CSV table of C-alpha atoms in Angstrom, one decimal:
chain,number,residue,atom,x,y,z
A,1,UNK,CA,0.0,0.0,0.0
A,2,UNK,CA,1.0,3.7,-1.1
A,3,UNK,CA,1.9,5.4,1.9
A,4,UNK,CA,2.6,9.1,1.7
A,5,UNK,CA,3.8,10.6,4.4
A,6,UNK,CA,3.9,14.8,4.9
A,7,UNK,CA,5.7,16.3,7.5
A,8,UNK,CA,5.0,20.0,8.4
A,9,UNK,CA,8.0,21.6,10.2
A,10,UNK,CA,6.5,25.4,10.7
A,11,UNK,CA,4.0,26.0,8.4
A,12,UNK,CA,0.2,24.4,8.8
A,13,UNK,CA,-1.3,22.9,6.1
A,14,UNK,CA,-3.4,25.5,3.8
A,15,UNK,CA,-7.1,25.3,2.9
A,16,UNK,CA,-7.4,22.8,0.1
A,17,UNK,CA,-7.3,24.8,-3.4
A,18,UNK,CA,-10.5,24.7,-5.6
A,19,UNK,CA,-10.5,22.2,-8.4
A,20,UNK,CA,-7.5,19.9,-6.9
A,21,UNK,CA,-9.3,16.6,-6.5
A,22,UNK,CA,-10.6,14.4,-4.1
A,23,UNK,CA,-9.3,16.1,-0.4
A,24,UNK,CA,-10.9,16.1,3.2
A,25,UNK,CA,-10.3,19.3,4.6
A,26,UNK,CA,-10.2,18.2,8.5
A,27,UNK,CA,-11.1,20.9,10.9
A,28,UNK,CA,-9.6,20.2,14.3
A,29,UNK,CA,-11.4,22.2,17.4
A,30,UNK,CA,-11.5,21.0,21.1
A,31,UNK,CA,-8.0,21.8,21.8
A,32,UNK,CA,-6.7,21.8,25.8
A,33,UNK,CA,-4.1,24.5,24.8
A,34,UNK,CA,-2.2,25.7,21.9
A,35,UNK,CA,1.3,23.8,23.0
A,36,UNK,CA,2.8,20.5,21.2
A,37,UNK,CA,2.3,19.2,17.7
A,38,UNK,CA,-1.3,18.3,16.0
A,39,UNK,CA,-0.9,15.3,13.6
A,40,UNK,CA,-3.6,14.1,10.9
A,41,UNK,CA,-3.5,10.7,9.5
A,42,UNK,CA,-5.9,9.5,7.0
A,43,UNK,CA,-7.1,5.8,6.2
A,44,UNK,CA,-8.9,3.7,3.1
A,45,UNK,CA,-9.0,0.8,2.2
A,46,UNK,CA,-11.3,-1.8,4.6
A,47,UNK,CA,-12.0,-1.3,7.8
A,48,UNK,CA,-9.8,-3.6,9.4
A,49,UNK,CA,-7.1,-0.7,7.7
A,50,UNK,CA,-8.6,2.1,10.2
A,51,UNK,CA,-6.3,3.5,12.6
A,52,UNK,CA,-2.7,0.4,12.2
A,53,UNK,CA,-0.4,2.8,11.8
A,54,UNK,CA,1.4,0.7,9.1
A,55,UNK,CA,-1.6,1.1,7.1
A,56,UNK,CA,-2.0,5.3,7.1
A,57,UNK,CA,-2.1,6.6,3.5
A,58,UNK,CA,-1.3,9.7,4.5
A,59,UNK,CA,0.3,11.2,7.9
A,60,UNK,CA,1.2,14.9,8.2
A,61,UNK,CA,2.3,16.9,12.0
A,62,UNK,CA,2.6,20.0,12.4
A,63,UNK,CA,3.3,23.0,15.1
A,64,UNK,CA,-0.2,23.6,16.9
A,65,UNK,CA,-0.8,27.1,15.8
A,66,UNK,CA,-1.0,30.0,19.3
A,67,UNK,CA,-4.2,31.1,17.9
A,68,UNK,CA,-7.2,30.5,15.1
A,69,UNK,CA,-8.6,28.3,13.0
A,70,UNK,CA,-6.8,24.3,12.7
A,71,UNK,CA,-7.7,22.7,9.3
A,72,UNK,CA,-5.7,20.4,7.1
A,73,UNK,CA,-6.6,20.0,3.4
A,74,UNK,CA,-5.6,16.2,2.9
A,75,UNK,CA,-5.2,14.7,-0.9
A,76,UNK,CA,-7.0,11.1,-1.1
A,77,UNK,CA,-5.7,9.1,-4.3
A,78,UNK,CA,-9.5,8.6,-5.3
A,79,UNK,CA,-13.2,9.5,-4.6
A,80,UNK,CA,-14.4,6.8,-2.0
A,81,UNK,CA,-14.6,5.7,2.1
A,82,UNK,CA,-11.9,7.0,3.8
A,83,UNK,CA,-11.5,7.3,8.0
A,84,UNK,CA,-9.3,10.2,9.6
A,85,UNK,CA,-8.0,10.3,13.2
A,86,UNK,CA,-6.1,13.5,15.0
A,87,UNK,CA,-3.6,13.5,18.0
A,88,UNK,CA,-2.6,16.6,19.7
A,89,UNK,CA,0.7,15.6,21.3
A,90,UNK,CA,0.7,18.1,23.7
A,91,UNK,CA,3.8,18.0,25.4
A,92,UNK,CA,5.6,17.1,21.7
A,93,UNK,CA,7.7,13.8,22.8
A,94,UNK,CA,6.2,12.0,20.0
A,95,UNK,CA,4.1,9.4,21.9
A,96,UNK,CA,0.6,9.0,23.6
A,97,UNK,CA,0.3,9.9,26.7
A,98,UNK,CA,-2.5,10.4,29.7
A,99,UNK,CA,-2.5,14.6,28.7
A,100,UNK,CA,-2.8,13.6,24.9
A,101,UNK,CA,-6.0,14.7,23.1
A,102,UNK,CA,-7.5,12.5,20.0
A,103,UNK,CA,-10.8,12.3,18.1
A,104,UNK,CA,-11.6,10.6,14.5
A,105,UNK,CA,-14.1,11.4,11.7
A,106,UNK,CA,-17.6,11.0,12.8
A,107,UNK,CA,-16.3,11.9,16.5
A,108,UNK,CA,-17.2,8.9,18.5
A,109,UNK,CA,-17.8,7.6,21.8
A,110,UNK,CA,-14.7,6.3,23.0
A,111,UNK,CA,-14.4,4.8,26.6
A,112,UNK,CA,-11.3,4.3,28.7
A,113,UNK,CA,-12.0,0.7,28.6
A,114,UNK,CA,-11.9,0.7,24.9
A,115,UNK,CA,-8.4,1.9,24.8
A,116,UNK,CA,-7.2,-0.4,27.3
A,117,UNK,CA,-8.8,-3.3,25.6
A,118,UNK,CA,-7.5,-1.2,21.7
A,119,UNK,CA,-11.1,-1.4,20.3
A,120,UNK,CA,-11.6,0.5,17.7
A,121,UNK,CA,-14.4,2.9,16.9
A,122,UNK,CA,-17.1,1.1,14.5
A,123,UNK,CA,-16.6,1.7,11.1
A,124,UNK,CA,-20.1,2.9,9.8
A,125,UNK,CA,-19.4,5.8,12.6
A,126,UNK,CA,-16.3,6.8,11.6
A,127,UNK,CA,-16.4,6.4,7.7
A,128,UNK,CA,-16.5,9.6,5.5
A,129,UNK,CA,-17.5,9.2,1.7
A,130,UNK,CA,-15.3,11.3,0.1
A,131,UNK,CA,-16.3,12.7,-3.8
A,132,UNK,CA,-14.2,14.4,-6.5
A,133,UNK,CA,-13.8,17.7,-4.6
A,134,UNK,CA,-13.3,18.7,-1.2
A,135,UNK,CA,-15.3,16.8,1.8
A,136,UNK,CA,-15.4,18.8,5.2
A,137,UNK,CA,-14.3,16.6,7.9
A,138,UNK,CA,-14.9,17.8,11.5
A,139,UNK,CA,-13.1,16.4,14.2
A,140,UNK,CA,-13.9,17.5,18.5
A,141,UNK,CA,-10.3,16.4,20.7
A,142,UNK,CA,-11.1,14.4,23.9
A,143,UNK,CA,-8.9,14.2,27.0
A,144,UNK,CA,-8.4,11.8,29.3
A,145,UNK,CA,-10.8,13.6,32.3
A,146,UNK,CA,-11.7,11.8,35.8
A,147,UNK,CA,-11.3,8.7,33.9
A,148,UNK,CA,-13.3,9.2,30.8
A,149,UNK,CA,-12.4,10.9,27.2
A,150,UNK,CA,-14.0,14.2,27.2
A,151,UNK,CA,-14.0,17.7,25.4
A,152,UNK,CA,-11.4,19.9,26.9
A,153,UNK,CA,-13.7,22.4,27.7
């Protein structure tokens, strides 16, 4: 499997341009702060693809920005089902830990139990048909609160 990946070192990715193909443009809100790195991965392929890490078609990281808006335009090779996850690495070591924030397309439900256990979200919730243009994607960050995933604010 093609996997492209895009690393960001200071400059956020732009809004996607008109007439470039299929893209989700991923609109990240929710954030705890504006400190550490906000990475975007996106998935296709069967479910069973969604959120391995070996199987990301696309991975970009970049700066979280001190203020405004946090979108990523992401190319997908073709018009079709694609899943998207974010992680705002907030102390920007490069792994997951408790103060971490994540969501994915569709923003589900996700339980402390399910992480333990490494379920992942169902796919009909988390699925996003993409088309020849540009598909919004909006994605809410959860932290790790009183022992549940919840909205920073």
């Amino acid at each position: 499997m093609l996997i492209s990946l895009l690393l960001a070192a200071a400059v956020p990715p732009a809004a996607c341009p008109p007439n470039s193909g299929p893209a989700v443009l991923v609109d990240v809100t929710g954030f705890k702060n504006r400190a550490g790195q906000v990475r975007v991965r996106v998935f296709g392929g069967p479910p069973s693809n969604y959120f391995n890490r070996k199987r990301a078609l696309t991975r970009i990281e970049w700066p979280v920005p001190a203020s405004g808006r946090v979108t990523a335009c992401v190319p997908v090779p073709r018009a079709g089902v694609y899943a998207v996850d974010v992680r705002h690495d907030v102390n920007n070591n490069g792994d997951t830990d408790r103060s971490d924030g994540g969501g994915a397309s569709g923003n589900p439900r996700t339980t402390l139990i399910d992480v333990l256990l490494s379920r992942k979200p169902n796919p009909r919730t988390v699925q996003v048909q993409v088309g020849n243009g540009t598909t919004a994607v909006p994605i809410t960050l959860l932290y790790l609160k009183g022992g549940a995933f919840r909205p920073a604010g």
